CSV table of C-alpha atoms in Angstrom, one decimal:
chain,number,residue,atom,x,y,z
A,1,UNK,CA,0.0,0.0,0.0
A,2,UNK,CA,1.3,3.4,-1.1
A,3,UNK,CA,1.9,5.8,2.1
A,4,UNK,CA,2.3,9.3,2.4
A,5,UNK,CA,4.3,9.9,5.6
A,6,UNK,CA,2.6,6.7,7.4
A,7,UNK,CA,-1.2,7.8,6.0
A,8,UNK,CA,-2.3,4.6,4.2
A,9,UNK,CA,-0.1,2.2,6.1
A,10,UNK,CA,-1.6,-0.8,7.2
A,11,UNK,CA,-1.4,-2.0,10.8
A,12,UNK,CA,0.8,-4.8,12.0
A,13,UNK,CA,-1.2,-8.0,13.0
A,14,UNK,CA,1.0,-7.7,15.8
A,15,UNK,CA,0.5,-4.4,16.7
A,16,UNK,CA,-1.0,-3.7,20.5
A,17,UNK,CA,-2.7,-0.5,21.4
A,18,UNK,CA,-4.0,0.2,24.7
A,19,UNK,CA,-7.2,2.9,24.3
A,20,UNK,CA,-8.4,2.5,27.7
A,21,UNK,CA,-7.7,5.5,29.4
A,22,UNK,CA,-8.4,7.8,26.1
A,23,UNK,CA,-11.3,10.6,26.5
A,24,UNK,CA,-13.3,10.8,23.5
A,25,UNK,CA,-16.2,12.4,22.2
A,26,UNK,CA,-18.6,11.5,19.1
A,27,UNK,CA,-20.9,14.7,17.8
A,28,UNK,CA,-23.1,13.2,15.2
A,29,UNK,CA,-26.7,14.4,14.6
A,30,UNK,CA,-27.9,11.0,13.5
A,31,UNK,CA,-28.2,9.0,16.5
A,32,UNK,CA,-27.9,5.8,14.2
A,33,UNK,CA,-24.3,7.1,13.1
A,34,UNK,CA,-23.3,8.2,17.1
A,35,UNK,CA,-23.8,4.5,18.1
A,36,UNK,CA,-21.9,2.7,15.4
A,37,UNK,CA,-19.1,4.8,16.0
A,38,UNK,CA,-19.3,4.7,19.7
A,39,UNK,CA,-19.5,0.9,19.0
A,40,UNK,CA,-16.3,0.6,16.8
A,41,UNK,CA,-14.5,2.4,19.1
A,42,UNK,CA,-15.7,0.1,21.9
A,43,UNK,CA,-14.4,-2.5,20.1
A,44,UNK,CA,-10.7,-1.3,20.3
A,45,UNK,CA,-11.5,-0.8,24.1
A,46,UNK,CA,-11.8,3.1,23.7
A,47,UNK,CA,-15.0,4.1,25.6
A,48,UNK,CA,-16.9,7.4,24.1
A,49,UNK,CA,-16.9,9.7,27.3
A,50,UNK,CA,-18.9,12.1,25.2
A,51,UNK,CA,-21.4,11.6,23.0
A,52,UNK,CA,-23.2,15.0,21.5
A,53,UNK,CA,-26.1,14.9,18.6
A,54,UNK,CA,-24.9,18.8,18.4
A,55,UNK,CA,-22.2,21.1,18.1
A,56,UNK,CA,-23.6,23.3,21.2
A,57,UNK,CA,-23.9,20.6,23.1
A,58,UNK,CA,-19.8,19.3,22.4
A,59,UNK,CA,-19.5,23.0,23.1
A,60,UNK,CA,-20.5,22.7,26.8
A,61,UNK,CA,-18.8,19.7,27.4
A,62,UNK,CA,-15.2,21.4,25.8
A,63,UNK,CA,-15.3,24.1,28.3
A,64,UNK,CA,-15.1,21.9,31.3
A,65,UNK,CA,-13.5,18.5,30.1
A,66,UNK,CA,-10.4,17.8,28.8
A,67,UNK,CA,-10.9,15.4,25.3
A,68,UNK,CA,-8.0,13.4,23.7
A,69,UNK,CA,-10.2,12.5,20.3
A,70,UNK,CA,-12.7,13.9,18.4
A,71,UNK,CA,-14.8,12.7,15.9
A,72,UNK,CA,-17.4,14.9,14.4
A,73,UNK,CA,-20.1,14.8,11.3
A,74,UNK,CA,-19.0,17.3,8.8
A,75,UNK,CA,-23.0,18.6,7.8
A,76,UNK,CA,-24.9,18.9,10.8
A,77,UNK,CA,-28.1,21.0,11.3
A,78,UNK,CA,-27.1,24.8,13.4
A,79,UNK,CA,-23.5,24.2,13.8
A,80,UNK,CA,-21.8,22.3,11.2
A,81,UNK,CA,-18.9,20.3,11.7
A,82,UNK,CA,-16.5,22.4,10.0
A,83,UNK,CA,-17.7,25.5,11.7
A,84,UNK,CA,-17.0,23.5,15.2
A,85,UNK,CA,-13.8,22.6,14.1
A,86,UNK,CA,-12.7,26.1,13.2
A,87,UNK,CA,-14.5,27.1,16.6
A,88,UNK,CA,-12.6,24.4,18.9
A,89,UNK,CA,-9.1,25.6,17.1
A,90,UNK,CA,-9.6,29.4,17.8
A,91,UNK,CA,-11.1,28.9,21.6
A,92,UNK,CA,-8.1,29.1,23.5
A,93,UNK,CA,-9.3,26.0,25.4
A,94,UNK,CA,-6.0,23.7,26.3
A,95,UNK,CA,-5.7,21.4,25.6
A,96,UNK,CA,-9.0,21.0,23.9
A,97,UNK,CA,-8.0,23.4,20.9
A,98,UNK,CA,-5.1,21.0,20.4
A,99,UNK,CA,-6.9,17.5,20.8
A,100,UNK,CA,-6.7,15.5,17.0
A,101,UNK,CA,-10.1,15.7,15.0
A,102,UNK,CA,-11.1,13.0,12.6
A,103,UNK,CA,-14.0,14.4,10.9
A,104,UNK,CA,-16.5,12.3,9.2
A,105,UNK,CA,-19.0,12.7,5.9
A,106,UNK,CA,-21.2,10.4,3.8
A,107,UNK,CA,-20.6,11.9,0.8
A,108,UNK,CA,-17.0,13.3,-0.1
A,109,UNK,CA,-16.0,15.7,-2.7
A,110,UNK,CA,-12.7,17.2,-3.5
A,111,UNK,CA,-14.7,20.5,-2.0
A,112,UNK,CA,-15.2,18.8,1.5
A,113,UNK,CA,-11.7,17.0,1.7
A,114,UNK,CA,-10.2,20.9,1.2
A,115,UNK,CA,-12.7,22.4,3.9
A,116,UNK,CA,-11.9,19.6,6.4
A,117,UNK,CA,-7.8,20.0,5.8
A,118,UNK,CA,-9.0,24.5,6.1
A,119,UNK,CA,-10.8,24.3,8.8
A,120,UNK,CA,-8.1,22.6,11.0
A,121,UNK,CA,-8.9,18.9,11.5
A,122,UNK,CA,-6.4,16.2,11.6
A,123,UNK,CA,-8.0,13.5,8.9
A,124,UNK,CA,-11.3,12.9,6.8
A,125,UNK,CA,-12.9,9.7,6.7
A,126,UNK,CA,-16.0,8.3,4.5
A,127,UNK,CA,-18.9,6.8,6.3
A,128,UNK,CA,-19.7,4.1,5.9
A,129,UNK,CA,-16.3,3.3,7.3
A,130,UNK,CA,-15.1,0.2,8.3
A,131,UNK,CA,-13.8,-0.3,11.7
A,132,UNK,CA,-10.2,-1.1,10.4
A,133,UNK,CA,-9.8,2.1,8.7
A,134,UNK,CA,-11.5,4.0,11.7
A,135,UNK,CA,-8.4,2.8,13.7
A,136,UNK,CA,-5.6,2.9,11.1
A,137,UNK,CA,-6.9,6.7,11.0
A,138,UNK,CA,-7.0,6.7,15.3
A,139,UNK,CA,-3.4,5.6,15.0
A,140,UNK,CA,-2.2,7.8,12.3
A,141,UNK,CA,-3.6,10.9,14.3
A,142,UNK,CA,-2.2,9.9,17.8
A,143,UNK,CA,1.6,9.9,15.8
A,144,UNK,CA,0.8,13.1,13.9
A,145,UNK,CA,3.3,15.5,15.0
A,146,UNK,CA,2.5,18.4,12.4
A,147,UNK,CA,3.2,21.4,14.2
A,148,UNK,CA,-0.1,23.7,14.9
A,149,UNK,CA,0.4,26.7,12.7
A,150,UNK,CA,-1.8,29.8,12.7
A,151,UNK,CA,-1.9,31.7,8.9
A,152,UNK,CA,-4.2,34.5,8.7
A,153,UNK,CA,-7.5,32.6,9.8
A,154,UNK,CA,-6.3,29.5,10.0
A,155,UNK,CA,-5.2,28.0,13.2
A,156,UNK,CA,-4.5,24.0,13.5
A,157,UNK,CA,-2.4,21.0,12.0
A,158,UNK,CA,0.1,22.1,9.5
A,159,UNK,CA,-1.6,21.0,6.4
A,160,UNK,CA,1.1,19.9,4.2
A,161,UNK,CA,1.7,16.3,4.9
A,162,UNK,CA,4.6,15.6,2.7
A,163,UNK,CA,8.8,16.7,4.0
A,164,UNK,CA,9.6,17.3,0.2
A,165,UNK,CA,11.4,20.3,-0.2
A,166,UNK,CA,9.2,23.5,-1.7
A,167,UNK,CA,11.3,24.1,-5.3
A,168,UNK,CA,10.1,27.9,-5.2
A,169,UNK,CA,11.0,30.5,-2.4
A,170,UNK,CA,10.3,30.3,1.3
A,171,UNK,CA,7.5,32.2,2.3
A,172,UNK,CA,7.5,31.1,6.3
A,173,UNK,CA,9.0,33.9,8.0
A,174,UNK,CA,10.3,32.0,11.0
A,175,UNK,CA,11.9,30.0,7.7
A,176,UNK,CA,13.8,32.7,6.4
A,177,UNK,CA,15.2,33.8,9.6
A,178,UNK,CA,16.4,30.7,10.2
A,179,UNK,CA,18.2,30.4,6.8
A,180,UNK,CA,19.8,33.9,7.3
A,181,UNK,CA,20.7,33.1,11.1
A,182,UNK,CA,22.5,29.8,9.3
A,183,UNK,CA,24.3,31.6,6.7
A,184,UNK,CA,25.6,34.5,8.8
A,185,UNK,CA,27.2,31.5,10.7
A,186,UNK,CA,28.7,29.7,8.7
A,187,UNK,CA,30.1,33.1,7.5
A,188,UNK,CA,31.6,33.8,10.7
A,189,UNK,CA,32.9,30.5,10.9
A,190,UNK,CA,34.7,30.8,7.7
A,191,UNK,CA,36.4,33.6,8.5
């Protein structure tokens, strides 16, 4: 299987992961979606501490519990999932603005794959999903060490997933100093 930085890898039959302790919350207006997702993650041994058929009511719960997965429904009625998202990243809450987000949608377009990445989550997934994939992408998040990056409105993940050098100039500020800092070194050095 082709992988991207470890996204697509499959799982090692011998792999052991150990969910017990994990805090996690489902927000899914269709109750029939919040309990088989509740119930693939049981199987894993991960426990939904939070299960929310709206965005105001994760919203409650986020301001007094600390959450270390979230899994929300992209098109929800009110709120919508992307709209929470962009909420949760901008609320200052910590470690709650931090916590990974696997968003979820039954019908995915190119359009809904480039909101998800823009509005901060972590990953996209297509329901109906299997539970294999729903912890291959579990996994994936929980050794995602993108750094959080804030870019005009956006706040969350870094959303380039490849280490491939950019071929045209660096934009990143912190970038540049850092390649000036370098080169006045290695000047001094030199001399």
């Amino acid at each position: 299987m082709r992988s991207m930085n470890g996204v697509g890898e499959s799982l090692r039959e011998s792999a052991v992961f150990n969910f017990d302790g994990a805090v996690t919350m489902v927000i899914d207006d269709s109750p029939f979606s919040l309990e088989l997702t509740a119930q693939a993650l049981l199987g894993f041994g991960m426990k939904v501490r939070h299960a929310c058929e709206s965005a105001a009511g994760a919203i409650a719960i986020l301001q007094n519990h600390p959450v270390d997965l979230i899994l929300v429904d992209c098109e929800m009625p009110g709120m919508s999932g992307y709209e929470f998202v962009r909420w949760l990243r901008r609320s200052g809450l910590d470690p709650n603005a931090y916590s990974p987000v696997i968003m979820t949608a039954a019908h995915v377009r190119r359009s809904k794959v480039s909101d998800a990445r823009d509005c901060g989550a972590n990953f996209l997934i297509t329901k109906p999903f299997s539970a294999g994939v729903l912890l291959e992408r579990i996994v994936w998040v929980s050794r995602d060490n993108r750094p959080f990056l804030e870019v005009g409105d956006y706040f969350g993940p870094d959303r380039r997933f490849r280490n491939e050098p950019w071929p045209g100039p660096e934009r990143r500020a912190e970038e540049r100093r850092r390649t000036a800092f370098e080169k006045e070194r290695r000047t001094a050095v030199e001399l």
